[in-house]
Coordinates of C-alpha atoms in Angstrom, one line a residue:
X1 CA -63.1 24.8 -7.0
X2 CA -64.3 25.9 -10.2
X3 CA -62.6 29.3 -9.8
X4 CA -59.5 27.8 -9.0
X5 CA -59.8 25.6 -12.3
X6 CA -60.6 28.6 -14.1
X7 CA -57.5 30.4 -12.9
X8 CA -55.2 27.3 -13.2
X9 CA -56.3 27.0 -16.9
X10 CA -56.1 30.7 -17.5
X11 CA -52.3 30.5 -16.1
X12 CA -51.8 27.5 -18.4
X13 CA -53.0 29.3 -21.5
X14 CA -51.0 32.4 -20.6
X15 CA -47.6 30.4 -20.6
X16 CA -48.6 28.5 -23.6
X17 CA -49.0 31.8 -25.4
X18 CA -45.8 33.1 -23.8
X19 CA -44.0 29.8 -25.2
X20 CA -45.5 30.1 -28.7
X21 CA -44.3 33.7 -28.5
X22 CA -40.8 32.7 -27.8
X23 CA -40.7 29.9 -30.0
X24 CA -41.8 32.2 -32.8
X25 CA -38.7 34.5 -32.0
X26 CA -36.3 31.5 -32.1
X27 CA -37.8 30.5 -35.3
X28 CA -37.4 33.9 -36.7
X29 CA -33.9 34.0 -35.5
X30 CA -32.8 30.7 -37.2
X31 CA -34.4 31.9 -40.5
X32 CA -33.0 35.2 -41.0
X33 CA -29.5 33.7 -40.0
X34 CA -29.8 31.1 -42.6
X35 CA -31.8 32.7 -45.4
X36 CA -30.4 36.1 -45.0
X37 CA -27.0 35.5 -43.9
X38 CA -24.4 38.6 -44.2
X39 CA -21.2 36.7 -42.8
X40 CA -19.6 36.6 -46.0
X41 CA -20.1 40.4 -46.9
X42 CA -19.0 41.5 -43.4
X43 CA -16.0 39.2 -43.8
X44 CA -15.0 40.4 -47.0
X45 CA -15.4 44.0 -45.9
X46 CA -13.3 43.6 -42.8
X47 CA -10.6 41.3 -44.0
X48 CA -9.9 42.0 -47.7
X49 CA -11.2 45.6 -47.4
X50 CA -9.4 46.7 -44.1
X51 CA -7.1 43.9 -43.7
X52 CA -5.0 43.1 -40.3
X53 CA -5.8 45.2 -37.2
X54 CA -2.6 45.9 -35.5
X55 CA -3.0 48.0 -32.4
X56 CA -2.1 51.5 -33.1
X57 CA -2.1 51.2 -36.9
X58 CA -4.3 53.3 -39.1
X59 CA -6.2 50.1 -40.4
X60 CA -7.2 49.5 -36.8
X61 CA -8.9 53.0 -36.6
X62 CA -10.4 52.2 -40.1
X63 CA -12.0 49.0 -38.8
X64 CA -13.3 51.1 -35.8
X65 CA -14.8 53.6 -38.0
X66 CA -16.2 51.0 -40.5
X67 CA -18.1 48.9 -37.5
X68 CA -19.7 52.3 -36.2
X69 CA -21.0 52.9 -39.9
X70 CA -22.1 49.5 -40.5
X71 CA -24.0 49.2 -37.2
X72 CA -25.6 52.5 -38.0
X73 CA -26.5 51.0 -41.4
X74 CA -28.6 48.6 -39.6
X75 CA -30.4 50.9 -37.5
X76 CA -27.9 50.1 -34.5
X77 CA -26.5 52.7 -32.1
X78 CA -22.6 52.4 -32.2
X79 CA -19.8 54.2 -30.8
X80 CA -16.2 54.1 -30.3
X81 CA -14.9 54.7 -26.8
X82 CA -11.2 55.6 -26.3
X83 CA -9.4 53.8 -23.5
X84 CA -5.7 54.5 -24.1
X85 CA -2.8 55.4 -26.6
X86 CA -0.3 53.0 -28.5
X87 CA 2.7 53.5 -30.7
X88 CA 1.4 54.3 -34.2
X89 CA 2.9 52.1 -36.7
X90 CA 2.1 51.4 -40.6
X91 CA 3.5 48.5 -42.5
X92 CA 4.9 49.0 -45.9
X93 CA 6.3 46.6 -48.4
X94 CA 8.7 43.8 -47.7
X95 CA 11.0 42.6 -50.6
X96 CA 13.4 40.0 -49.9
X97 CA 15.9 38.8 -52.4
X98 CA 19.0 36.6 -52.4
X99 CA 21.5 37.8 -54.8
X100 CA 24.3 35.4 -54.1
X101 CA 25.2 32.5 -54.9
X102 CA 22.3 32.9 -57.2
X103 CA 19.0 35.0 -57.3
X104 CA 15.7 34.2 -55.7
X105 CA 13.1 36.2 -54.4
X106 CA 12.5 35.0 -50.8
X107 CA 9.1 34.6 -48.9
X108 CA 9.3 36.8 -45.7
X109 CA 7.9 39.7 -44.0
X110 CA 8.8 42.4 -41.4
X111 CA 7.8 41.8 -38.0
X112 CA 5.2 44.3 -36.5
X113 CA 6.8 47.6 -35.2
X114 CA 10.0 46.8 -37.3
X115 CA 12.3 49.9 -38.1
X116 CA 12.3 50.1 -41.9
X117 CA 15.4 49.7 -44.2
X118 CA 17.0 52.8 -46.0
X119 CA 14.8 54.1 -48.8
X120 CA 15.3 51.7 -51.7
X121 CA 16.6 48.9 -49.2
X122 CA 20.4 47.5 -48.5
X123 CA 22.3 44.6 -49.8
X124 CA 24.5 42.6 -47.2
X125 CA 25.9 39.2 -46.4
X126 CA 23.8 36.8 -44.4
X127 CA 25.9 35.3 -41.4
X128 CA 25.0 32.9 -38.6
X129 CA 25.6 33.6 -34.9
X130 CA 28.7 31.2 -34.3
X131 CA 28.9 28.9 -31.4
X132 CA 31.2 30.8 -29.1
X133 CA 32.7 29.9 -26.3
X134 CA 31.3 32.6 -23.8
X135 CA 29.7 36.3 -23.6
X136 CA 33.3 37.6 -23.8
X137 CA 33.9 35.8 -27.0
X138 CA 30.4 36.9 -28.2
X139 CA 31.5 40.8 -27.6
X140 CA 34.8 40.2 -29.2
X141 CA 32.7 38.6 -32.5
X142 CA 30.1 41.4 -32.5
X143 CA 32.0 44.2 -34.6
X144 CA 31.9 41.5 -37.4
X145 CA 28.5 41.9 -38.0
X146 CA 28.7 45.6 -39.3
X147 CA 27.1 45.7 -42.6
X148 CA 25.4 42.2 -42.6
X149 CA 22.4 40.3 -41.9
X150 CA 22.3 38.2 -38.7
X151 CA 20.2 35.0 -38.5
X152 CA 19.2 34.5 -34.9
X153 CA 16.8 31.6 -35.3
X154 CA 17.4 27.8 -35.1
X155 CA 16.9 26.0 -38.6
X156 CA 14.3 23.1 -39.0
X157 CA 15.6 19.9 -39.8
X158 CA 12.2 19.1 -41.7
X159 CA 9.4 21.3 -43.0
X160 CA 7.0 18.4 -42.8
X161 CA 4.5 18.6 -40.1
X162 CA 4.6 15.7 -37.3
X163 CA 1.3 14.5 -38.8
X164 CA 2.9 14.2 -42.5
X165 CA 5.6 11.9 -40.9
X166 CA 3.2 10.1 -38.9
X167 CA 1.4 9.1 -42.1
X168 CA 4.2 8.4 -44.3
X169 CA 7.7 7.8 -42.2
X170 CA 8.8 4.4 -40.8
X171 CA 8.4 4.5 -37.1
X172 CA 12.3 4.3 -37.0
X173 CA 12.6 7.2 -39.3
X174 CA 10.1 9.2 -37.3
X175 CA 11.9 8.8 -34.0
X176 CA 15.2 9.4 -35.5
X177 CA 13.8 13.0 -36.7
X178 CA 12.5 13.8 -33.4
X179 CA 15.6 12.9 -31.5
X180 CA 17.8 15.0 -34.0
X181 CA 15.2 18.0 -33.8
X182 CA 15.4 18.0 -29.9
X183 CA 19.1 18.0 -30.3
X184 CA 19.3 20.6 -32.6
X185 CA 17.1 23.0 -30.5
X186 CA 19.1 22.3 -27.4
X187 CA 22.2 23.0 -28.9
X188 CA 21.1 26.3 -30.6
X189 CA 19.6 27.5 -27.2
X190 CA 22.8 26.9 -25.7
X191 CA 24.5 28.6 -28.3
X192 CA 22.1 31.5 -27.7
X193 CA 22.8 31.5 -23.9
X194 CA 26.7 31.6 -24.5
X195 CA 26.1 35.3 -25.8
X196 CA 24.9 36.5 -22.3
X197 CA 21.8 38.1 -24.1
X198 CA 18.2 37.6 -23.7
X199 CA 15.6 37.4 -26.4
X200 CA 14.9 40.8 -26.5
X201 CA 18.5 42.0 -26.0
X202 CA 20.4 39.8 -28.5
X203 CA 18.8 42.0 -31.6
X204 CA 19.6 45.2 -29.9
X205 CA 22.9 44.2 -29.2
X206 CA 23.5 43.2 -33.0
X207 CA 21.9 46.4 -34.4
X208 CA 24.1 48.4 -31.9
X209 CA 27.2 46.8 -33.7
X210 CA 26.3 47.7 -36.9
X211 CA 24.1 44.8 -38.3
X212 CA 22.0 45.7 -41.4
X213 CA 19.1 43.5 -39.9
X214 CA 17.8 40.8 -38.0
X215 CA 16.5 37.4 -40.0
X216 CA 14.3 35.3 -38.0
X217 CA 11.9 32.2 -38.6
X218 CA 9.4 31.2 -36.3
X219 CA 7.8 28.0 -37.9
X220 CA 4.4 27.2 -36.9
X221 CA 4.6 23.4 -37.1
X222 CA 2.4 23.6 -40.3
X223 CA 3.2 23.5 -44.2
X224 CA 4.0 27.2 -45.1
X225 CA 3.0 28.8 -41.8
X226 CA 5.1 30.8 -39.6
X227 CA 4.0 32.9 -36.9
X228 CA 4.5 36.9 -37.3
X229 CA 4.9 38.8 -33.9
X230 CA 6.8 42.2 -33.1
X231 CA 10.6 43.0 -33.8
X232 CA 12.8 43.9 -30.9
X233 CA 15.1 46.2 -33.1
X234 CA 15.0 50.0 -32.7
X235 CA 17.1 51.3 -35.7
X236 CA 17.2 48.2 -38.4
X237 CA 14.6 45.9 -39.8
X238 CA 13.8 42.6 -38.2
X239 CA 12.0 40.3 -40.7
X240 CA 10.4 36.7 -40.6
X241 CA 11.7 34.3 -43.5
X242 CA 9.8 31.3 -44.4
X243 CA 11.0 28.1 -43.0
X244 CA 12.4 26.9 -46.5
X245 CA 14.2 29.9 -47.6
X246 CA 15.5 30.4 -43.9
X247 CA 16.8 26.9 -44.0
X248 CA 18.4 27.7 -47.6
X249 CA 20.2 30.7 -46.2
X250 CA 21.2 29.0 -43.1
X251 CA 22.8 26.4 -44.8
X252 CA 24.7 28.5 -47.5
X253 CA 26.1 30.6 -44.9
X254 CA 27.1 27.3 -42.9
X255 CA 28.9 25.9 -45.7
X256 CA 30.9 29.3 -46.3
X257 CA 29.1 30.2 -49.6
X258 CA 28.5 33.7 -48.1
X259 CA 25.0 34.2 -49.4
X260 CA 23.8 37.9 -49.9
X261 CA 20.5 39.1 -49.9
X262 CA 18.9 42.5 -50.8
X263 CA 16.2 43.8 -48.2
X264 CA 13.7 46.3 -48.5
X265 CA 11.6 46.6 -45.8
X266 CA 9.6 49.9 -45.5
X267 CA 7.4 51.1 -42.7
X268 CA 6.4 54.2 -41.1
X269 CA 6.2 55.3 -37.7
X270 CA 2.9 57.4 -37.4
X271 CA 3.3 58.9 -34.0
X272 CA 1.0 58.5 -30.6
X273 CA -2.4 56.9 -31.6
X274 CA -5.4 56.8 -29.6
X275 CA -6.8 53.5 -28.8
X276 CA -10.4 52.4 -28.9
X277 CA -13.3 49.8 -28.3
X278 CA -16.1 49.7 -30.5
X279 CA -19.6 49.7 -28.6
X280 CA -23.0 49.0 -30.0
X281 CA -26.3 48.4 -28.4
X282 CA -30.0 47.7 -28.9
X283 CA -31.6 49.4 -26.0
X284 CA -33.8 47.5 -23.6
X285 CA -37.4 48.2 -23.7
X286 CA -38.4 47.0 -19.9
X287 CA -35.0 47.0 -18.0
X288 CA -32.9 49.2 -20.2
X289 CA -30.1 49.6 -17.2
X290 CA -29.5 45.6 -17.3
X291 CA -27.3 44.1 -19.9
X292 CA -26.9 41.1 -21.9
X293 CA -23.5 41.3 -23.7
X294 CA -21.8 39.9 -26.7
X295 CA -17.8 40.1 -26.6
X296 CA -15.2 39.7 -29.5
X297 CA -11.6 41.4 -29.7
X298 CA -11.2 43.6 -32.7
X299 CA -7.4 43.7 -33.1
X300 CA -5.0 41.2 -34.5
X301 CA -1.4 40.4 -35.4
X302 CA -0.9 41.3 -39.2
X303 CA 0.9 38.5 -40.3
X304 CA -2.3 37.5 -42.3
X305 CA -5.7 39.6 -42.2
X306 CA -6.6 38.4 -38.7
X307 CA -9.4 36.1 -40.2
X308 CA -9.7 33.4 -37.5
X309 CA -8.0 35.7 -34.7
X310 CA -10.4 37.2 -34.2
X311 CA -12.3 38.2 -37.5
X312 CA -14.7 35.4 -37.1
X313 CA -15.2 36.3 -33.5
X314 CA -15.9 39.8 -34.8
X315 CA -18.3 38.9 -38.0
X316 CA -20.3 36.5 -35.7
X317 CA -20.9 39.2 -33.1
X318 CA -21.8 41.7 -35.6
X319 CA -24.3 39.2 -37.6
X320 CA -25.8 38.2 -34.0
X321 CA -26.6 42.0 -33.5
X322 CA -27.9 42.5 -37.1
X323 CA -30.1 39.5 -36.9
X324 CA -31.6 40.3 -33.1
X325 CA -32.3 44.0 -34.5
X326 CA -34.1 42.4 -37.3
X327 CA -36.3 39.9 -35.5
X328 CA -36.2 41.2 -31.7
X329 CA -35.9 45.0 -32.0
X330 CA -37.4 45.8 -28.5
X331 CA -35.3 43.3 -25.9
X332 CA -36.2 43.4 -22.7
X333 CA -33.0 44.0 -21.6
X334 CA -30.5 46.1 -23.1
X335 CA -28.1 44.1 -25.8
X336 CA -24.4 45.5 -25.9
X337 CA -21.8 44.1 -28.0
X338 CA -18.0 45.2 -27.1
X339 CA -15.3 44.8 -30.0
X340 CA -12.2 45.2 -28.2
X341 CA -8.8 46.6 -28.9
X342 CA -5.5 45.2 -27.7
X343 CA -6.6 42.0 -26.8
X344 CA -3.3 40.4 -28.2
X345 CA -1.2 42.7 -25.8
X346 CA -3.2 41.6 -22.6
X347 CA -6.7 41.9 -22.7
X348 CA -6.4 45.7 -22.5
X349 CA -9.4 46.9 -24.2
X350 CA -11.9 44.7 -22.0
X351 CA -10.1 45.5 -19.0
X352 CA -10.3 49.1 -19.6
X353 CA -13.9 48.9 -20.1
X354 CA -14.4 47.0 -17.1
X355 CA -12.4 49.4 -15.1
X356 CA -14.0 52.5 -16.7
X357 CA -17.8 51.1 -16.1
X358 CA -17.7 49.6 -12.7
X359 CA -21.5 50.9 -12.2
X360 CA -22.5 48.4 -15.3
X361 CA -20.7 45.3 -13.6
X362 CA -23.6 44.2 -11.4
X363 CA -26.2 44.7 -14.0
X364 CA -24.7 42.4 -16.8
X365 CA -26.8 39.2 -17.0
X366 CA -24.4 37.3 -18.9
X367 CA -21.6 37.9 -21.4
X368 CA -21.0 35.6 -24.5
X369 CA -17.3 35.8 -25.7
X370 CA -16.0 34.1 -28.8
X371 CA -12.0 34.1 -29.8
X372 CA -10.3 30.8 -31.0
X373 CA -11.1 30.5 -34.8
X374 CA -13.6 29.7 -37.2
X375 CA -15.1 26.3 -35.8
X376 CA -18.5 25.6 -34.6
X377 CA -18.7 26.1 -30.9
X378 CA -17.6 23.1 -29.0
X379 CA -17.0 23.6 -25.4
X380 CA -18.8 25.8 -22.6
X381 CA -17.6 26.0 -19.2
X382 CA -19.7 27.6 -16.5
X383 CA -16.4 29.4 -15.4
X384 CA -16.9 28.6 -11.7
X385 CA -20.6 30.1 -11.4
X386 CA -22.5 27.5 -9.3
X387 CA -25.7 28.0 -10.8
X388 CA -24.5 28.3 -14.5
X389 CA -25.8 24.7 -15.3
X390 CA -29.5 25.7 -14.5
X391 CA -29.6 28.9 -16.5
X392 CA -27.4 28.2 -19.3
X393 CA -28.8 24.5 -19.8
X394 CA -32.2 26.1 -20.2
X395 CA -30.9 28.4 -22.6
X396 CA -28.9 26.1 -24.9
X397 CA -31.7 24.0 -24.8
X398 CA -33.5 26.3 -27.0
X399 CA -30.9 26.1 -29.6
X400 CA -31.6 23.4 -32.4
X401 CA -30.2 20.3 -31.5
X402 CA -28.0 19.6 -34.7
X403 CA -26.2 22.6 -33.4
X404 CA -25.3 21.8 -29.7
X405 CA -25.3 18.0 -29.9
X406 CA -21.4 17.9 -29.7
X407 CA -20.8 20.9 -27.6
X408 CA -19.1 19.7 -24.4
X409 CA -20.0 21.6 -21.2
X410 CA -18.1 21.7 -17.9
X411 CA -20.5 22.9 -14.9
X412 CA -19.7 24.7 -12.5
X413 CA -15.8 24.7 -14.0
X414 CA -13.3 27.0 -13.0
X415 CA -13.0 30.8 -13.5
X416 CA -10.7 31.6 -16.5
X417 CA -8.0 33.8 -15.5
X418 CA -6.6 35.0 -19.2
X419 CA -6.8 33.7 -22.4
X420 CA -9.7 36.1 -23.8
X421 CA -11.7 38.9 -23.1
X422 CA -14.2 37.0 -21.1
X423 CA -11.7 36.7 -18.4
X424 CA -11.8 40.6 -17.7
X425 CA -15.4 40.3 -16.6
X426 CA -15.2 37.1 -14.8
X427 CA -12.6 38.7 -12.4
X428 CA -15.2 41.5 -12.0
X429 CA -17.9 38.7 -10.9
X430 CA -19.8 38.9 -14.2
X431 CA -21.1 35.6 -15.5
X432 CA -19.1 35.6 -18.6
X433 CA -18.7 32.5 -20.7
X434 CA -16.4 31.7 -23.6
X435 CA -17.9 30.1 -26.8
X436 CA -15.0 27.8 -27.3
X437 CA -14.7 26.4 -30.8
X438 CA -13.3 23.4 -32.7
X439 CA -9.6 23.8 -33.8
X440 CA -9.8 23.4 -37.7
X441 CA -5.8 23.4 -37.1
X442 CA -6.2 26.7 -35.6
X443 CA -2.9 26.5 -33.5
X444 CA -0.6 25.4 -36.2
X445 CA -2.1 27.1 -39.2
X446 CA -3.9 30.4 -38.5
X447 CA -3.2 31.3 -35.0
X448 CA -0.9 34.5 -35.2
X449 CA 0.7 33.3 -38.4
X450 CA 0.9 34.7 -42.1
X451 CA -1.9 32.3 -43.3
X452 CA -4.7 33.7 -41.1
X453 CA -6.8 34.8 -44.1
X454 CA -10.2 34.8 -45.5
X455 CA -10.1 31.3 -47.3
X456 CA -9.8 30.0 -43.7
X457 CA -13.2 30.9 -42.9
X458 CA -15.7 27.9 -42.4
X459 CA -18.9 29.9 -42.9
X460 CA -21.2 27.3 -42.2
X461 CA -19.5 26.8 -38.6
X462 CA -19.8 30.8 -38.0
X463 CA -23.6 30.8 -39.1
X464 CA -24.4 27.9 -36.6
X465 CA -22.6 30.1 -33.9
X466 CA -24.7 33.0 -34.8
X467 CA -27.7 31.0 -34.2
X468 CA -26.7 29.7 -31.0
X469 CA -25.5 33.0 -29.6
X470 CA -28.6 34.8 -30.6
X471 CA -30.9 32.3 -29.1
X472 CA -28.7 32.4 -25.7
X473 CA -28.8 36.4 -25.9
X474 CA -32.6 36.4 -26.3
X475 CA -33.3 33.8 -23.7
X476 CA -30.9 35.9 -21.1
X477 CA -32.8 39.3 -22.0
X478 CA -36.2 37.4 -21.4
X479 CA -35.1 36.0 -18.0
X480 CA -37.5 37.1 -15.4
X481 CA -34.6 38.0 -13.0
X482 CA -31.3 38.3 -12.9
X483 CA -29.4 35.1 -12.7
X484 CA -27.2 33.8 -10.0
X485 CA -23.6 35.0 -9.4
X486 CA -22.8 32.8 -6.7
X487 CA -19.3 31.3 -7.1
X488 CA -17.4 28.2 -6.1
X489 CA -14.3 28.0 -4.5
X490 CA -11.8 27.6 -7.5
X491 CA -9.4 24.5 -7.5
X492 CA -5.8 24.4 -8.6
X493 CA -4.6 21.6 -10.7
X494 CA -3.3 19.9 -7.6
X495 CA -7.1 19.9 -6.4
X496 CA -6.3 22.8 -3.8
X497 CA -8.7 25.6 -3.2
X498 CA -7.4 28.8 -5.1
X499 CA -8.3 32.4 -5.3
X500 CA -10.8 33.7 -7.5
X501 CA -9.4 35.8 -10.4
X502 CA -8.5 39.4 -9.5
X503 CA -9.3 42.5 -11.6
X504 CA -6.2 43.8 -13.4
X505 CA -5.8 47.2 -14.9
X506 CA -4.9 47.6 -18.5
X507 CA -1.7 49.1 -20.1
X508 CA -3.1 52.3 -21.2
X509 CA 0.0 53.8 -23.1
X510 CA 1.7 50.8 -24.9
X511 CA 4.6 50.3 -27.6
X512 CA 6.6 53.4 -26.5
X513 CA 9.4 52.0 -24.1

């Protein structure tokens, strides 16, 4: 009896010492993240110093090389892994000036992969696609666009977001505006359908007919925000112009004033560019061939500087690695971070990593991905892993309550089939989780827009995310055994059973068709 008592006391003492040591590491994580945060300087170097990171661009390559050097300066091993090739393109200046009926510099920019203007730019009249009877009438009209700029987007009847109308308008006025907007969009879509051309084919038909360029406007439903995606032209520039300036040009052209603009959009084709993922690691001391992973895509669209999509996810994961290297330099398992290329074109970098490293997939304890903006983590799903509640719950319980108190969890949840890079790993059976954040008007104001810039980062929220992710990585590393990978049968929206998402191969040679 006495021996058993002493043995029990010894176990209690051992567990108590382990718990104290564990709590000390967690306290050190919190202290380092709060007292010595590098988030602002990392963010400045990436967003302001390097800028947007369009796949295949020289800036994307600069970002990869910068990240490797930054990790190495912290004593963390890092490398760039090539996974494919992409059309190389470098953005230049965009100057758009209305010259008639009066002079005004316009707000706009060329779309990604847009061809350039002639050297020095070109001036031409701005015209609208008329409301033609059918495809034959469109083909008969086409020769008239030679030497002109053609507007192909619907105008907006208001530049005020709905929330602004809800605050100030009468209910009747607000409803009237929405009805008029719906009708305008319906009529414009019908007008485009009559041309017989698809969204990709229309710009090419216009450039083949001799148009000087294509003018678009993709309003993001927020003051001053336009989404900037890619051009479909092969020979002439495509530019996006702000709602306000686009509307003015449209009204002038519609009323017969024949506005003219001078457009100088310069860019450079740079050939076929290699594409990479940046991988950094802190080697495990006891189980080096088992892994806990951090994940964030590195590329961006280039209307802004890619600050919240996904600069914040990137600097968060870099800071987590820095903090862990400082306070937990000899983790039980190897800690890996993946900064993925070409997420925006279909999760290509992460899908390539999964495809190229099949031997690792069964050895990944857990993966934590952050992508959707600058806010503090607000939602965590178990991604269909039956026992995720048990281990995620324990790990999250170690995070300060003021950080996790508003986090909503869904267990076991359904597996994500896309949306961000965690889905590439979920498809391979890896317990991979999205640390989904608060909106901060992400979809209207920063997601793929010209306003996605450093000033939109909420560093207090990102710092909280660093603490949460670092503690969960630490706990996952210290977990005695590999966690359960048992999966539930996913349910569709109708409640019927569906299949687990299947692995998909990446596009390894892109943008060159």
